[in-house]
Coordinates of C-alpha atoms in Angstrom, one line a residue:
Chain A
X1 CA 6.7 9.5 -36.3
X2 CA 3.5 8.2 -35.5
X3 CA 3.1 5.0 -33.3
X4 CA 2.8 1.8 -35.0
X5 CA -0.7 0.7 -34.7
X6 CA 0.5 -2.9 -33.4
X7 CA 3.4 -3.7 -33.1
X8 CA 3.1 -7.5 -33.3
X9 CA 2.1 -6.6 -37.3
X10 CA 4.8 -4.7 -37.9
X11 CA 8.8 -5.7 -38.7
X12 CA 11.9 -3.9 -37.8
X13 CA 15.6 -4.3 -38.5
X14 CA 16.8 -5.0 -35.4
X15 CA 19.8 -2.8 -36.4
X16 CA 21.5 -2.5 -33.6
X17 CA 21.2 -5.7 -32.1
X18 CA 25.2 -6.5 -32.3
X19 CA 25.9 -2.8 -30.8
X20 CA 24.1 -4.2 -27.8
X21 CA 25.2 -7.3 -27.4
X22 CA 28.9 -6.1 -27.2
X23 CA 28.0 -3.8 -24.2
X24 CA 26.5 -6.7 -22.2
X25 CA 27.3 -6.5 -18.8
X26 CA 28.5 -8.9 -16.4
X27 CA 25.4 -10.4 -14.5
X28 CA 25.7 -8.5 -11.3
X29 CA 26.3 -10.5 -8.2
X30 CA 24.7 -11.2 -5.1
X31 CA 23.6 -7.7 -4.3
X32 CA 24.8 -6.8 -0.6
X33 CA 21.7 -6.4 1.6
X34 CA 20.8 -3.3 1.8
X35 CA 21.1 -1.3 5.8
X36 CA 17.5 -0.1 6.4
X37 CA 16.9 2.9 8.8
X38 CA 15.7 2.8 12.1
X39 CA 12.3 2.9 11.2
X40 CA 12.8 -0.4 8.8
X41 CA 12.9 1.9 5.9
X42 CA 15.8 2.2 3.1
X43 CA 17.2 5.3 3.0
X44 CA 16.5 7.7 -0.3
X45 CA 20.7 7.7 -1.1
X46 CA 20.4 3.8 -1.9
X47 CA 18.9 3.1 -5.2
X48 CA 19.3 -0.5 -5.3
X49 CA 16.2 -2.6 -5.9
X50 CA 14.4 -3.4 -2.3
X51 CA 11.9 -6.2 -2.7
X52 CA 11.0 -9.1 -4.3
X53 CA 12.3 -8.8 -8.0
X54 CA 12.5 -12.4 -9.1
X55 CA 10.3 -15.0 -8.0
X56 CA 9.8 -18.6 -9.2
X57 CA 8.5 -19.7 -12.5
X58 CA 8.7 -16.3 -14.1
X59 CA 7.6 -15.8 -17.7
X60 CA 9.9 -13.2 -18.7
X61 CA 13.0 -12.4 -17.5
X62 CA 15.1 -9.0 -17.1
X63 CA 18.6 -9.2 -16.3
X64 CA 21.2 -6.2 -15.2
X65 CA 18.7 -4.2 -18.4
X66 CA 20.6 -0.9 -19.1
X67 CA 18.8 1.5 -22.0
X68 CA 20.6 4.6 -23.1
X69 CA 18.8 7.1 -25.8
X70 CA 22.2 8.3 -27.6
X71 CA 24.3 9.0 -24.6
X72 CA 21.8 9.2 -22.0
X73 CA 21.0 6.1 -20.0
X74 CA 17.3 6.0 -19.3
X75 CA 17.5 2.7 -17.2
X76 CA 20.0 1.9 -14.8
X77 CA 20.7 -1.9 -14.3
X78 CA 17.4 -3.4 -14.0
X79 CA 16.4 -6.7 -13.2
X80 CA 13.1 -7.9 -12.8
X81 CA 10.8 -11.0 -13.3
X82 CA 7.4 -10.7 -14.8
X83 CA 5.3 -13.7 -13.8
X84 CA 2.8 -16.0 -15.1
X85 CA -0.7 -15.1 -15.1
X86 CA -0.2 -12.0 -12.9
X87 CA -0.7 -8.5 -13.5
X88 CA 2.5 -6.0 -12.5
X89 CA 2.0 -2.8 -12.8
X90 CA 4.9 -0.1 -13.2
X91 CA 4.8 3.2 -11.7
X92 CA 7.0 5.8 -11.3
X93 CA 7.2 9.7 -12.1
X94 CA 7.6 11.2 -15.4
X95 CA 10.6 10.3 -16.9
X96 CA 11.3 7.2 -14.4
X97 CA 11.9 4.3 -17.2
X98 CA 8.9 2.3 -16.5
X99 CA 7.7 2.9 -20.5
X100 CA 10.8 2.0 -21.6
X101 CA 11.4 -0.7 -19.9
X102 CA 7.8 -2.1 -20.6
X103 CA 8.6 -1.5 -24.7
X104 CA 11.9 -3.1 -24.0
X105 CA 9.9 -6.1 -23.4
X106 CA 8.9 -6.7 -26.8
X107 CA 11.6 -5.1 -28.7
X108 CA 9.0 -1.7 -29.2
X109 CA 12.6 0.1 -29.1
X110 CA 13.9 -1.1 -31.9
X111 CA 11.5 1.6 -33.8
X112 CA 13.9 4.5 -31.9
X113 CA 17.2 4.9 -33.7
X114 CA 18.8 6.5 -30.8
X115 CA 17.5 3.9 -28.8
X116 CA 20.4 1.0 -27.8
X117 CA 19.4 -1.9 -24.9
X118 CA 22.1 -4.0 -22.8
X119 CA 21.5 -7.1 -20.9
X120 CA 19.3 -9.9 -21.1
X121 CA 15.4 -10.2 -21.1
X122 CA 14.1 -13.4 -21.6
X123 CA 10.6 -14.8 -22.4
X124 CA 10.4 -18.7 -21.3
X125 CA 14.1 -18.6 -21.1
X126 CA 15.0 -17.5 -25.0
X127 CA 16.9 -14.0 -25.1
X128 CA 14.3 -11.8 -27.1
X129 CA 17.5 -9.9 -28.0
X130 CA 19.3 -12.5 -29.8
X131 CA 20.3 -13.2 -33.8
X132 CA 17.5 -16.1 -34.0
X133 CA 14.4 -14.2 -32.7
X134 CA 11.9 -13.2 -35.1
X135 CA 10.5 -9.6 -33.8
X136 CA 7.1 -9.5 -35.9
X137 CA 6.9 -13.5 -33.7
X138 CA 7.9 -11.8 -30.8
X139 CA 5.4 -9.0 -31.0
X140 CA 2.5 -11.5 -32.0
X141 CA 3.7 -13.9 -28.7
X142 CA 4.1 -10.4 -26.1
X143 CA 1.6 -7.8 -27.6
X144 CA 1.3 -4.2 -26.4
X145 CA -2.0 -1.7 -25.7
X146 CA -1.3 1.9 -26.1
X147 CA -2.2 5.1 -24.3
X148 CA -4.6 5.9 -26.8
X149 CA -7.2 3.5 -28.7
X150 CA -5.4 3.1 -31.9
X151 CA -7.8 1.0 -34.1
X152 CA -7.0 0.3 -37.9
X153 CA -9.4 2.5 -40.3
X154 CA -11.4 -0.8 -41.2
X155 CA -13.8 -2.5 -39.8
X156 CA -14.2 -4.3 -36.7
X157 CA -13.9 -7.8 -38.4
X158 CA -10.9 -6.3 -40.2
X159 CA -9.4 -5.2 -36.9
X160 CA -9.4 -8.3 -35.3
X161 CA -8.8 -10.5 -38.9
X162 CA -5.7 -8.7 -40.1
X163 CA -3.4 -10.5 -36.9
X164 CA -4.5 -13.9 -37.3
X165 CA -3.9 -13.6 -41.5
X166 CA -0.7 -12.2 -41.7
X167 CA 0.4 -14.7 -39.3
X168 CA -0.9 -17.4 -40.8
X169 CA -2.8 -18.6 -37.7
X170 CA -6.2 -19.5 -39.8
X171 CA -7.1 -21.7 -43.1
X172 CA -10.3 -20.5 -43.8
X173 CA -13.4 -18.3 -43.3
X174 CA -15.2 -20.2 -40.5
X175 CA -11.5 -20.2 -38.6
X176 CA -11.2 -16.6 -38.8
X177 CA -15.4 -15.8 -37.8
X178 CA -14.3 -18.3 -34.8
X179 CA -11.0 -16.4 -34.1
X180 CA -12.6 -13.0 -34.4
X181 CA -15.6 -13.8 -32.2
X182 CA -13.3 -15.5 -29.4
X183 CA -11.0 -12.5 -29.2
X184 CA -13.6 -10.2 -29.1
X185 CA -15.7 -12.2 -26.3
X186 CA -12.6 -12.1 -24.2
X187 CA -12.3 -9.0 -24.6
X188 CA -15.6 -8.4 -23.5
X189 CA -16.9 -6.4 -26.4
X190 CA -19.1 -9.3 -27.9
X191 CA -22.9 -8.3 -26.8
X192 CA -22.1 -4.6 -27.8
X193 CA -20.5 -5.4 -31.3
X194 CA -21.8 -8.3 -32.8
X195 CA -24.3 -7.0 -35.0
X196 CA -22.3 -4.6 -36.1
X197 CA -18.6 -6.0 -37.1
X198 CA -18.9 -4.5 -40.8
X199 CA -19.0 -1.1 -39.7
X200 CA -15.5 1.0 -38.7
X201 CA -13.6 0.2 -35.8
X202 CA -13.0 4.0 -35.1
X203 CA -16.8 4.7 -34.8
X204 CA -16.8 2.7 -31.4
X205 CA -16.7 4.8 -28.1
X206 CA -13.0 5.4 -26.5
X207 CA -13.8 2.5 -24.4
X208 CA -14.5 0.3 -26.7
X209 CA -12.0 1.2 -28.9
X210 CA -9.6 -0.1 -26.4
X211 CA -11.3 -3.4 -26.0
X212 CA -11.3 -3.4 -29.9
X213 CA -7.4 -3.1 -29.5
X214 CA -7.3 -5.6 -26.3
X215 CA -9.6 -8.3 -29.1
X216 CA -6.7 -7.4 -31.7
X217 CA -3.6 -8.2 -29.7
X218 CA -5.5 -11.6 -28.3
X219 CA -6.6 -12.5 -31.6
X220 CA -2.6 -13.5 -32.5
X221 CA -2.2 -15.6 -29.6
X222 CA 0.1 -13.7 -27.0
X223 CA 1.5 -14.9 -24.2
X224 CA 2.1 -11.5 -22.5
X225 CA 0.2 -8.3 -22.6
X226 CA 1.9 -4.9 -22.3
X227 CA -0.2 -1.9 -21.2
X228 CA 0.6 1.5 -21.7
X229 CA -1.4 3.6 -19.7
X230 CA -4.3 2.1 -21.3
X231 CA -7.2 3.7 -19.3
X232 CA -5.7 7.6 -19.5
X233 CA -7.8 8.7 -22.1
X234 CA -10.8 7.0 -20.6
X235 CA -13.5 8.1 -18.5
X236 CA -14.2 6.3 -14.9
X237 CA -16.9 3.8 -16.4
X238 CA -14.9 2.9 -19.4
X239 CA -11.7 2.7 -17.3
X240 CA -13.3 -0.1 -14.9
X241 CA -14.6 -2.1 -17.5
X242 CA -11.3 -2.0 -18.7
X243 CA -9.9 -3.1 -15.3
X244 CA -12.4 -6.0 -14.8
X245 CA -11.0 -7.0 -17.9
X246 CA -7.6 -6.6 -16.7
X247 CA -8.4 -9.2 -14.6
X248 CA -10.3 -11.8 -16.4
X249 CA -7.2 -12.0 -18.7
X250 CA -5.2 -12.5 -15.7
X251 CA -6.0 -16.3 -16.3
X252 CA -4.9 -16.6 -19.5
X253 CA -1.8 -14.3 -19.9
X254 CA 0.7 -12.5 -18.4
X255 CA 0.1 -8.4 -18.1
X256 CA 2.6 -5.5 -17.4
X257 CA 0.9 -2.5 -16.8
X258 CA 2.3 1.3 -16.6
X259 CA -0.2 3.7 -15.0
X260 CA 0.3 7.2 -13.3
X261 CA -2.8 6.2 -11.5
X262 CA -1.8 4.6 -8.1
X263 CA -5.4 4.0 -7.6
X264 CA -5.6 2.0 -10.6
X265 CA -2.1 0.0 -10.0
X266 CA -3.8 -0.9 -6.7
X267 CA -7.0 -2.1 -8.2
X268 CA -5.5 -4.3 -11.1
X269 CA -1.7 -5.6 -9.8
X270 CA -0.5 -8.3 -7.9
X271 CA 2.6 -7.0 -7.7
X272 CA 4.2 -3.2 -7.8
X273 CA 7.4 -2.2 -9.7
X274 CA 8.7 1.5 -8.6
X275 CA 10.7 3.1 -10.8
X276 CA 12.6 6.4 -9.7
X277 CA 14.9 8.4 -12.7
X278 CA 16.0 4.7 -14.0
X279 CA 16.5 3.1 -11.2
X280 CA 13.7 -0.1 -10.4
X281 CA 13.8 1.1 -6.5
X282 CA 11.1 -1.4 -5.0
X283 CA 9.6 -4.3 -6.1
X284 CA 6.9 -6.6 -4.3
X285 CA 3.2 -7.7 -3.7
X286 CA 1.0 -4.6 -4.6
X287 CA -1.0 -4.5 -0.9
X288 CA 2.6 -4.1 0.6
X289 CA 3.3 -1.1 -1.2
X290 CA 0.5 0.5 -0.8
X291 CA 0.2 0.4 2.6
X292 CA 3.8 -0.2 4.0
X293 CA 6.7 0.2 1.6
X294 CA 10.4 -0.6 2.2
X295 CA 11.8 2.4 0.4
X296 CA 11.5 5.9 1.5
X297 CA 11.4 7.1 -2.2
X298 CA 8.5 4.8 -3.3
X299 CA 6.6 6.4 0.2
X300 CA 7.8 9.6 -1.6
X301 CA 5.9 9.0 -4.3
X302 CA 2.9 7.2 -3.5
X303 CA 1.9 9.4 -0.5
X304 CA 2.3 12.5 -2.6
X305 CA 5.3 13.6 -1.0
X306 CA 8.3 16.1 -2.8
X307 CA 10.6 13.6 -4.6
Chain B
X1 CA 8.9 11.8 7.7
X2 CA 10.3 15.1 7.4
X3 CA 9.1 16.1 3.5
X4 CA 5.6 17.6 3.4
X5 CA 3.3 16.8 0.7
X6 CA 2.5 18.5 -2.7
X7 CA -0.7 19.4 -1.8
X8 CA -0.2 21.4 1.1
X9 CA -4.0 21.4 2.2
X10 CA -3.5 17.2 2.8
X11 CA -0.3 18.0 5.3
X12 CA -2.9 20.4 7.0
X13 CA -6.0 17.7 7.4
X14 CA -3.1 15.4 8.7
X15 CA -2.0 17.6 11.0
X16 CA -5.2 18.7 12.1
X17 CA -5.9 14.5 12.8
X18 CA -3.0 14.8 15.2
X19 CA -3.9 17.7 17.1
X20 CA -7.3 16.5 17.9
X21 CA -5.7 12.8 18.6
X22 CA -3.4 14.7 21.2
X23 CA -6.0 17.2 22.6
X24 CA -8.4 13.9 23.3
X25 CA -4.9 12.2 25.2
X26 CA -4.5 15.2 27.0
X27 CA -8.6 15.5 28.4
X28 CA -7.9 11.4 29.1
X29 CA -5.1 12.5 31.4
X30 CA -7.2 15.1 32.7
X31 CA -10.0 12.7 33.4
X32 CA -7.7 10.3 34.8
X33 CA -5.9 12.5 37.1
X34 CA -9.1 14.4 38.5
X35 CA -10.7 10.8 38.6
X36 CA -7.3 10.0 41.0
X37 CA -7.8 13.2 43.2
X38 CA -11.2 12.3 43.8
X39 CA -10.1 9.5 45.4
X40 CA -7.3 10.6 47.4
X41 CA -9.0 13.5 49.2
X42 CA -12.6 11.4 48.6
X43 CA -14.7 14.2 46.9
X44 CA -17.4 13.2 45.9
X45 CA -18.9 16.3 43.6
X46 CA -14.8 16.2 41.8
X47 CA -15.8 12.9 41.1
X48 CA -19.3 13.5 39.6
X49 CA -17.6 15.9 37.7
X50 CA -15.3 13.2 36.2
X51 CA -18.5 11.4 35.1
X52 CA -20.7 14.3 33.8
X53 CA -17.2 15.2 31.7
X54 CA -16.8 11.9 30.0
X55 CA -19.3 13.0 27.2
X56 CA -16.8 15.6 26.5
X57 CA -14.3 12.9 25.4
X58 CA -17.2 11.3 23.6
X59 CA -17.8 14.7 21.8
X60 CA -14.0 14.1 20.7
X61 CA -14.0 10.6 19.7
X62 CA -16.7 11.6 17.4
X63 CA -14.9 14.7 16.1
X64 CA -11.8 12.2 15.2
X65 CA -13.9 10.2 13.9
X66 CA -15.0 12.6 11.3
X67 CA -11.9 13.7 10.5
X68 CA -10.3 10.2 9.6
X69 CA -13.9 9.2 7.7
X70 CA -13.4 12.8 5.5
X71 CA -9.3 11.8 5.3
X72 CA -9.9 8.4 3.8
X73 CA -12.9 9.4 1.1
X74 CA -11.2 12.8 0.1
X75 CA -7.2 12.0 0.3
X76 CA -7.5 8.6 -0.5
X77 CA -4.0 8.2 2.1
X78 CA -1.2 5.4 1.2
X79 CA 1.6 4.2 3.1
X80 CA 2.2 6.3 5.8
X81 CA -0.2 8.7 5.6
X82 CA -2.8 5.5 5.5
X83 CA -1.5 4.0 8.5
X84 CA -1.2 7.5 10.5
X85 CA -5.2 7.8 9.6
X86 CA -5.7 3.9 10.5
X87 CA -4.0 4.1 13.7
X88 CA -5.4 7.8 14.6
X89 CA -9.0 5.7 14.8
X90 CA -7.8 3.3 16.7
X91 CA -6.1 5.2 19.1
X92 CA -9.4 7.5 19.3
X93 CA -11.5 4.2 20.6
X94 CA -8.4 3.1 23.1
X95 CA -8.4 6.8 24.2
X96 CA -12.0 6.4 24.8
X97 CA -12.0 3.3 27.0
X98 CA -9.4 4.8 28.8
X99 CA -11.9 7.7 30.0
X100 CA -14.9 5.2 30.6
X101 CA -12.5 3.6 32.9
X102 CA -11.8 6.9 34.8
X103 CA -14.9 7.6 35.0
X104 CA -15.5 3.9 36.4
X105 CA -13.0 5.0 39.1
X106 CA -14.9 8.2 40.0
X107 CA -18.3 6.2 40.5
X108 CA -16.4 3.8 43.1
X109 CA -15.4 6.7 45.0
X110 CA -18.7 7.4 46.7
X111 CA -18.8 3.6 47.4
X112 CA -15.8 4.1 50.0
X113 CA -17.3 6.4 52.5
X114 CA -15.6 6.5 55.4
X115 CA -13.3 3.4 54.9
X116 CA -9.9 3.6 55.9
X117 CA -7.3 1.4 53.9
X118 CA -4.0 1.7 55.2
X119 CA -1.5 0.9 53.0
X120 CA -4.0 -0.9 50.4
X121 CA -4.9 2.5 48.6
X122 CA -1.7 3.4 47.9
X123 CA -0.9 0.7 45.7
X124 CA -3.7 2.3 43.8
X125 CA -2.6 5.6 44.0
X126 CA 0.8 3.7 42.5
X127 CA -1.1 2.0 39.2
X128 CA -2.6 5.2 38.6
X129 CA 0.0 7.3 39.0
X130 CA 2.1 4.8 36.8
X131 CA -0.7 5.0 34.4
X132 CA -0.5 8.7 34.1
X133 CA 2.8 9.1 33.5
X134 CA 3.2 6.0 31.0
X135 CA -0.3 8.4 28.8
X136 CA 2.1 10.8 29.4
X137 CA 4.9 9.1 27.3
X138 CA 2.5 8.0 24.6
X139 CA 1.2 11.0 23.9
X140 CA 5.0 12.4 23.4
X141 CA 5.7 9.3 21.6
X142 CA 3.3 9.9 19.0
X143 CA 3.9 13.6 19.0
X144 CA 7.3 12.9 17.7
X145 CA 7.0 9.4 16.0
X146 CA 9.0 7.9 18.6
X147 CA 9.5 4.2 18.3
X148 CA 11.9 3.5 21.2
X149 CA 9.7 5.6 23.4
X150 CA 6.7 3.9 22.7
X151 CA 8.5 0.5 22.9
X152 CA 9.8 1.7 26.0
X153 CA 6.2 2.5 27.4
X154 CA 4.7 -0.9 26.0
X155 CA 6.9 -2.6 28.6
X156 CA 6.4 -0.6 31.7
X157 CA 2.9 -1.9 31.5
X158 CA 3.6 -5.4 33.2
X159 CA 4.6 -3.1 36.4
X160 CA 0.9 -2.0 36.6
X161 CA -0.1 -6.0 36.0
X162 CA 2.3 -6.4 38.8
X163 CA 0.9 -3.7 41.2
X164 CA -2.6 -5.1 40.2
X165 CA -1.7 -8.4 41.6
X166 CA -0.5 -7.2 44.8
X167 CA -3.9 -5.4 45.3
X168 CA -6.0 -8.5 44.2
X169 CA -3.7 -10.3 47.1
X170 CA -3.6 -8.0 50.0
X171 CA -8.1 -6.9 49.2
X172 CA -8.1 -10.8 50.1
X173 CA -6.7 -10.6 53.2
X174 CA -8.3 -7.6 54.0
X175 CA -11.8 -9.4 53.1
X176 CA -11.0 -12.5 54.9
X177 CA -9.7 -10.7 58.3
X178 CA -12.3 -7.5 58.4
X179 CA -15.8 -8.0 56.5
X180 CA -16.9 -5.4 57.5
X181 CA -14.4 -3.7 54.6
X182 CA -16.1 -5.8 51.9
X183 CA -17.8 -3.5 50.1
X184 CA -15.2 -1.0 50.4
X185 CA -12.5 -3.6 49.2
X186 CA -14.8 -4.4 46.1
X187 CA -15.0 -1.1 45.2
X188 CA -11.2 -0.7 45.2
X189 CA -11.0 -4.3 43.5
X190 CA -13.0 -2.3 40.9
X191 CA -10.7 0.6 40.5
X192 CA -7.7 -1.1 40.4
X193 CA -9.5 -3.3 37.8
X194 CA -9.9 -0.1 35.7
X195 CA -6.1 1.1 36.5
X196 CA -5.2 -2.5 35.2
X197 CA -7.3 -1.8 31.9
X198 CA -6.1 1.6 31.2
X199 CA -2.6 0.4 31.3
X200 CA -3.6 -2.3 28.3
X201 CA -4.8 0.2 26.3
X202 CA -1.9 2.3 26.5
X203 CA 0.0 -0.4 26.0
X204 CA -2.4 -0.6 22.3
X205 CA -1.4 3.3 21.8
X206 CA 2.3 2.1 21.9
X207 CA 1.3 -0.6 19.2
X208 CA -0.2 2.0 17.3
X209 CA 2.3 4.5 17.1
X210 CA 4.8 1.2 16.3
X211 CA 2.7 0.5 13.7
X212 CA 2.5 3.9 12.1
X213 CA 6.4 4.3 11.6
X214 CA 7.3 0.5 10.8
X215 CA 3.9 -1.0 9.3
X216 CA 3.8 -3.8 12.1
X217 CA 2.3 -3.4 15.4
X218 CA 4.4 -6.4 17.1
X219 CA 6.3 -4.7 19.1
X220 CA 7.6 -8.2 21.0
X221 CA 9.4 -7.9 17.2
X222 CA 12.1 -5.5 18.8
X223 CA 13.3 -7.7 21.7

């Protein structure tokens, strides 16, 4: 199955919506503090979150998140704010959750039939999960950015046009040339594609193919922006004009990104989740993790240490 | 930390960091001792020996130097491999200043000639002896990553502020009541200046190496 190539355009039964809302969990509790080492470091054994998970004024929400594929639970409990007009990034080794928990975010699980979510997430307080939410509205209001620049075989007007239509966001002609040409300025794409916008979105560079996909999910209005690894199939250049993007948006939305490149969660985050085999191990400002982390797992990974 | 890296190559440029940190420490002790006997048994080519030799620490500041400069731009170190590297510079300069003091001490000595100090010199002899043995500790402590041994260390300093004090009180007297002694008591004002000032910055070591294992160098934290 190929990936969708936006998810904010596409709908899915949300079939197993009641399954998962029978095997909500209590809310855990006040967590006990957790005993740290001599050293002020939390021991490997404990894989309860360290850090700063919630903070005030968050835009979305994850509460006690548990995510099984069939019978095997890929996240473990998780609960984690995302916050207004910062970038978090989600790292982890393979296999850690951090992609699932990102696609949790805006429902991009509901495309995997195996696939079956428990707990709450949130976005400005409404449970995504619930009867009344509209997933293509959902998708449109918390877009995501793949791995690999996926543009629509059509043009570069097309690409950006197709959102805003479907949707219903414009009335007429000049709306849409005004929508497409905002989403593509912010997505900094503008000087390199304007004379241009009849011709194929897939004859544009890697790079700006990406941006093109950036411009698509802006064009519907989002309030969050998902990132899977969206600079792995980039070279250095393309990747930093994708980060100095990364941070320009920072002012308008919300972004979660998941990167294998601790360099690049460094550059572009504000904060720094860690995930370890399910388990959200350490959360808190980026700068802190980097150079002093609470738990000895996330010092594991991010010195390059066996794990 | 126990677990090595994946790339083995980066545990070796680490642990190469180390040695040379602790093979500088060890020449500072050196200098400092030989700087000490010079003054006990006033031998004067021991001590121009203990200056001429302070370009050798140099030599090894710079070589540390290198090492952290080619750690940071080809490891690209986090966490506690960032703050081992951070510190490892830092302690190379207060290992540094250390020696310049020594050396300080050695050039004094040929100011003393034949002065006799009683009782004065020893207090000296004390600092310095104290000094040694708390360079000692340090060094051990951040062989092993030894927090309590370092925090240990970082008090013992305010005895050689202590001893220093004393000096400062009886050189007075000993200015006041003989003149003639003056420029003999300046010069050991001098030295026990430079004992004072190596204590501080082995006092700074014991910050460093309480920075490299918790991330904060406020050791007044763990009181």
């Amino acid at each position: 199955m190929g990936r969708p190539p936006i998810s904010g355009l596409l709908v899915y039964q949300s079939r197993y919506y009641d399954a998962k809302r029978e095997n909500m969990t209590e809310p855990e509790s006040l967590k006990p503090k957790l005993k740290p080492n001599a050293d002020g470091r939390v021991s490997r054994d404990n894989r309860q979150t360290v850090g700063d998970q919630f903070i005030e004024n968050p835009r979305m929400t994850c509460r006690d998140v548990n995510v099984y594929y069939a019978d095997k639970q890929a996240i473990n409990n998780v609960s984690l704010d995302i916050g207004s007009n910062e970038v978090i990034a989600m790292i982890g080794p393979s296999g850690c959750g951090k992609s699932t928990i990102l696609r949790c975010l805006n429902r991009m699980n509901d495309t995997i039939e195996t696939c079956r979510v428990t707990g709450e997430i949130t976005i400005d307080g409404q449970n995504i999960y619930s009867k009344e939410i509209d997933v293509v509205a959902l998708r449109a209001q918390v877009g995501i950015v793949f791995q690999k620049p996926n543009p629509f075989p059509k043009s570069i007007y097309e690409n950006i046009a197709y959102g805003p239509r479907i949707h219903g966001l414009v009335e007429n002609k000049t709306e849409m040339d005004e929508i497409v040409e905002t989403s593509i300025k912010r997505a900094g794409l503008w000087e390199e594609v304007k004379d241009r916008l009849d011709q194929p979105g897939t004859g544009l560079s890697g790079g700006q193919q990406q941006r093109l996909c950036i411009a698509r999910t802006i064009a519907v209005g989002p309030e969050v922006i998902l990132m899977d690894e969206p600079c792995s199939a980039l070279d250095p250049i393309a990747t930093a004009i994708i980060e100095d993007l990364i941070d320009e948006l920072r002012q308008h939305f919300s972004i979660a990104i998941v990167t294998h490149s601790m360099a690049q969660a460094s550059r572009v985050s504000q904060r720094t989740a860690y995930f370890h085999l399910g388990d959200l191990i350490e959360v808190g400002p980026t700068s802190r993790i980097f150079t002093s982390p609470r738990h000895e797992l996330t010092e594991d990974y991010i010195t390059g240490r066996f794990g | 930390m126990a677990k090595t890296h994946i790339v083995k190559s980066y545990d070796q440029d680490l642990k190469s960091l180390k040695i040379k940190i602790l093979e500088m420490g060890t020449a500072c002790g050196h200098q400092l001792s030989e700087a000490v006997k010079s003054l006990k048994s006033r031998d004067h080519e021991l001590a121009k020996k203990v200056i001429a030799d302070d370009t050798k620490i140099n030599a090894l500041q710079y070589e540390v130097e290198q090492l952290t400069i080619n750690l940071l731009a080809m490891r690209q170190p986090l966490a506690i491999d960032l703050r081992s590297v951070v510190a490892s510079l830092k302690m190379a300069s207060d290992l540094e200043r250390i020696a310049d003091y020594a050396a300080n001490i050695a050039r004094h000595v040929t100011e003393l000639n034949g002065i006799v100090f009683d009782d004065t010199i020893n207090i000296i002899f004390d600092m310095a002896d104290h000094a040694l043995s708390m360079l000692k500790d340090a060094l051990e402590s951040y062989q092993e990553l030894n927090i309590e041994k370092a925090t240990h260390l970082w008090r013992l300093d305010s005895e050689i502020d202590c001893g220093y004090e004393k000096l400062i009180d009886c050189l007075r007297t000993m200015m006041t009541e003989q003149p003639a002694k003056i420029r003999g008591a300046t010069a050991l004002l001098f030295i026990g200046r430079s004992c004072e000032r190596i204590g501080d910055h082995i006092k700074n070591l014991a910050e460093h190496i309480h920075y490299i294992v918790t991330g904060t160098a406020d050791i007044r934290d763990r009181i």
